[in-house]
Short mmCIF file of N, CA and C and ligand atoms in Angstrom, two decimals:
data_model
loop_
_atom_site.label_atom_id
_atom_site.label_comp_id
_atom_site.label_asym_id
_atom_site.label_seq_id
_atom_site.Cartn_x
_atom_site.Cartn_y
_atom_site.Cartn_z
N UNK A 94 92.77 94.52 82.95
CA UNK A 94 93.62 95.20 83.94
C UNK A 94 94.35 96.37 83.28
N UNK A 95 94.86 97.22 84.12
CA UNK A 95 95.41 99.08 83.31
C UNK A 95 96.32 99.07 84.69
N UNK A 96 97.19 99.91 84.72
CA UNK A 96 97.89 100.89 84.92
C UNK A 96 97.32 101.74 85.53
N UNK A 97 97.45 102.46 87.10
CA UNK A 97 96.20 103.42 87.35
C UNK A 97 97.73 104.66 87.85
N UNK A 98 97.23 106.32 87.85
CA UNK A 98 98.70 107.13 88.37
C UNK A 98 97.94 107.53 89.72
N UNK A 99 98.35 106.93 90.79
CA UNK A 99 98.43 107.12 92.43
C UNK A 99 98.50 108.84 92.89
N UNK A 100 98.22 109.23 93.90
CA UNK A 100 98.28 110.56 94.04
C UNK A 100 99.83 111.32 94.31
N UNK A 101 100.92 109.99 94.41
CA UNK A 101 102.31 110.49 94.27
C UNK A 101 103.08 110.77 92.67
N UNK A 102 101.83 111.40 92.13
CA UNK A 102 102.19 111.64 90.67
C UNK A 102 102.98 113.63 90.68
N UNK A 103 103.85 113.92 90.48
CA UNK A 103 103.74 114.70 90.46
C UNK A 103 104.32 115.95 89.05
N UNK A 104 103.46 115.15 87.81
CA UNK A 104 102.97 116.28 86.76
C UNK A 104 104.00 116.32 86.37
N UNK A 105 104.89 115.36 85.92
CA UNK A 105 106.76 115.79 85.27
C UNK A 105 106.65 115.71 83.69
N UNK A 106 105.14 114.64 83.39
CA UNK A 106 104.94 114.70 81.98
C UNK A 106 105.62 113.27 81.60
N UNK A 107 106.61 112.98 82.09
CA UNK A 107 107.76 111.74 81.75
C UNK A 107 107.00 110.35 81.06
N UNK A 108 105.67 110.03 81.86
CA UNK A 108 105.32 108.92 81.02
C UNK A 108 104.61 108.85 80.27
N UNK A 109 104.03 110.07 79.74
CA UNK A 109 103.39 110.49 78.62
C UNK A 109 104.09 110.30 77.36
N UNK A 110 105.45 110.29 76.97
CA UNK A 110 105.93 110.20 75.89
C UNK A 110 105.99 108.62 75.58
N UNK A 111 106.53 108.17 76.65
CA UNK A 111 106.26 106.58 77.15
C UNK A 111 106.05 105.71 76.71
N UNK A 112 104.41 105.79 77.14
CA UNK A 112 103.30 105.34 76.74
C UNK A 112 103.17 104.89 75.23
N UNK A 113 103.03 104.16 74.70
CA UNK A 113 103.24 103.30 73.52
C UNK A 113 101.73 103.27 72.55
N UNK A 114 100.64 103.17 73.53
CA UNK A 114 99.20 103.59 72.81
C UNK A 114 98.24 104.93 73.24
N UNK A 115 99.58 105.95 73.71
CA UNK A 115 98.82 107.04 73.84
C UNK A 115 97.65 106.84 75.02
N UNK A 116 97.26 106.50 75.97
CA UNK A 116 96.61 106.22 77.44
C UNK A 116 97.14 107.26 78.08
N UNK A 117 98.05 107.80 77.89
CA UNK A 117 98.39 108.86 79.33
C UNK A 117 98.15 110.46 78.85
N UNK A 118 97.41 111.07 79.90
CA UNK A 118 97.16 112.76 79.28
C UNK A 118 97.10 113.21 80.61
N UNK A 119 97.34 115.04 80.60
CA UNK A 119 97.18 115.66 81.47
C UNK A 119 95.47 115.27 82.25
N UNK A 120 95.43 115.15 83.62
CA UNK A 120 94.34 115.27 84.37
C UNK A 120 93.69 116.63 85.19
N UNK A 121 93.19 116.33 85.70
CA UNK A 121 93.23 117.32 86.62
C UNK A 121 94.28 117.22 88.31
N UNK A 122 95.06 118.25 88.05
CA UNK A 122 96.24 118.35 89.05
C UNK A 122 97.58 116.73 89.24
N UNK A 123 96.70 115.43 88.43
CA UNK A 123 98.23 114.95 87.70
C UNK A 123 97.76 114.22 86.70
N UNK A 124 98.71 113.54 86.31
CA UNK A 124 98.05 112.68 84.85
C UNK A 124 97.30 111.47 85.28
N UNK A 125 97.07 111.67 84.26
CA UNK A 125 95.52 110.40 84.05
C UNK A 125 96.02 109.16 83.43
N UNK A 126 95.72 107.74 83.42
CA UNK A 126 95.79 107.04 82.57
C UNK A 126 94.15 106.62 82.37
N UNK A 127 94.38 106.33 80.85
CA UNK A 127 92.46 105.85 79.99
C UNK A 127 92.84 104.05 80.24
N UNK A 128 91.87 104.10 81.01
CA UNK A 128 91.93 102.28 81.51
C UNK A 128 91.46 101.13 80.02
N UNK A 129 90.81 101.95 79.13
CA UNK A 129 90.25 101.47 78.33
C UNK A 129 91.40 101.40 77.11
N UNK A 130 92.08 102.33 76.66
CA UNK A 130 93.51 102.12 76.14
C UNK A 130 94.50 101.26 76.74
N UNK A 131 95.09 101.71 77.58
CA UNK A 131 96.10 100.86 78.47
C UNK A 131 96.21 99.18 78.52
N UNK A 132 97.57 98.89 77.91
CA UNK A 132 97.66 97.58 77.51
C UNK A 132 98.51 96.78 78.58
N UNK A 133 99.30 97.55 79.83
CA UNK A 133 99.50 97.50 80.86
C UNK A 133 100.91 96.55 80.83
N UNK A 134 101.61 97.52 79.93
CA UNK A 134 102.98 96.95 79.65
C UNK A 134 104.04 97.56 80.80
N UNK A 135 103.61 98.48 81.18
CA UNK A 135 104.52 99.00 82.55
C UNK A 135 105.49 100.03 82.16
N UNK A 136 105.53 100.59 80.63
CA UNK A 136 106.31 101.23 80.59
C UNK A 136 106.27 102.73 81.36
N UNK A 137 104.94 103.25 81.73
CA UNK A 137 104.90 104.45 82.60
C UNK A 137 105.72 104.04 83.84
N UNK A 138 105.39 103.34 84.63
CA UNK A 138 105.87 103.00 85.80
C UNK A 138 107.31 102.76 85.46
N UNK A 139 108.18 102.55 84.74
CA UNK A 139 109.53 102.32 84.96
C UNK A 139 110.33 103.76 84.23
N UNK A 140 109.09 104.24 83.83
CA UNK A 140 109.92 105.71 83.26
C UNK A 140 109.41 106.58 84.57
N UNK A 141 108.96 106.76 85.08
CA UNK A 141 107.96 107.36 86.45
C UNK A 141 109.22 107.69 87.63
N UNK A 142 109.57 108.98 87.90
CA UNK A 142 110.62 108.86 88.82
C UNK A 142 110.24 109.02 90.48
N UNK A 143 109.21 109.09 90.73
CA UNK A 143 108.19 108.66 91.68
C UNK A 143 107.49 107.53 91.69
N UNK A 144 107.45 106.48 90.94
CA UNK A 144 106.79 105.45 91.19
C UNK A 144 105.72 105.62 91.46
N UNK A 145 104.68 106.24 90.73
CA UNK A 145 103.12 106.92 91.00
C UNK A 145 102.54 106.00 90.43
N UNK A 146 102.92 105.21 89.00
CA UNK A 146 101.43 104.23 88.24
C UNK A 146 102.28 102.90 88.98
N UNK A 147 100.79 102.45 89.13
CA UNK A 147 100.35 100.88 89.70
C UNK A 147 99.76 100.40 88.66
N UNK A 148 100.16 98.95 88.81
CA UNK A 148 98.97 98.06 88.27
C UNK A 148 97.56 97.90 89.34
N UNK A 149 96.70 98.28 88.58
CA UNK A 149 94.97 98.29 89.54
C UNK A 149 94.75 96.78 89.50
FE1 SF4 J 439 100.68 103.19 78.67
FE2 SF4 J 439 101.88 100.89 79.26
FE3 SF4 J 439 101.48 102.71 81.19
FE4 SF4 J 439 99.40 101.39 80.17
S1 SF4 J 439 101.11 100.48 81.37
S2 SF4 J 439 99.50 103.60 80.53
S3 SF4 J 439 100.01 101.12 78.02
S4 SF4 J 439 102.80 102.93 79.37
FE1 SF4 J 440 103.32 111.65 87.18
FE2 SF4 J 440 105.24 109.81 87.23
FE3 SF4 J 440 103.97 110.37 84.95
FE4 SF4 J 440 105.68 112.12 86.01
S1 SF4 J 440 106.20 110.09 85.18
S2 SF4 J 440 103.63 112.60 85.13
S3 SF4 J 440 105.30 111.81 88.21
S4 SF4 J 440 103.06 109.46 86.80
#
């Protein structure tokens, strides 16, 4: 299971620093999380001031 960023992402950068194993990078038009990194500790989502990453 990962962390997925919903289309209410909107590009602030915020959980990119976050992110603890590096999983989060610019996408195309918002960020991405790598499902294959992602250890799905939640820290994007509670730094996220939109509430954009879900657990998938
Ligand atoms: Fe990174 Fe944790 Fe978010 Fe996964 S849930 S992308 S490991 S901050
Ligand atoms: Fe997008 Fe939220 Fe990450 Fe900002 S913190 S880049 S809005 S997912």
């Amino acid at each position: 299971m990962a962390y997925v960023i919903t289309d209410k992402c909107v590009s602030c950068g915020a959980c990119e620093a976050q992110c603890p194993v590096g999983a989060i990078s610019m996408g195309d038009g918002k960020y991405v999380i790598n499902a294959d990194t992602c250890v799905s500790c939640g820290a994007c989502a509670g730094s996220c001031p939109v509430g954009a990453p879900e657990e998938a």
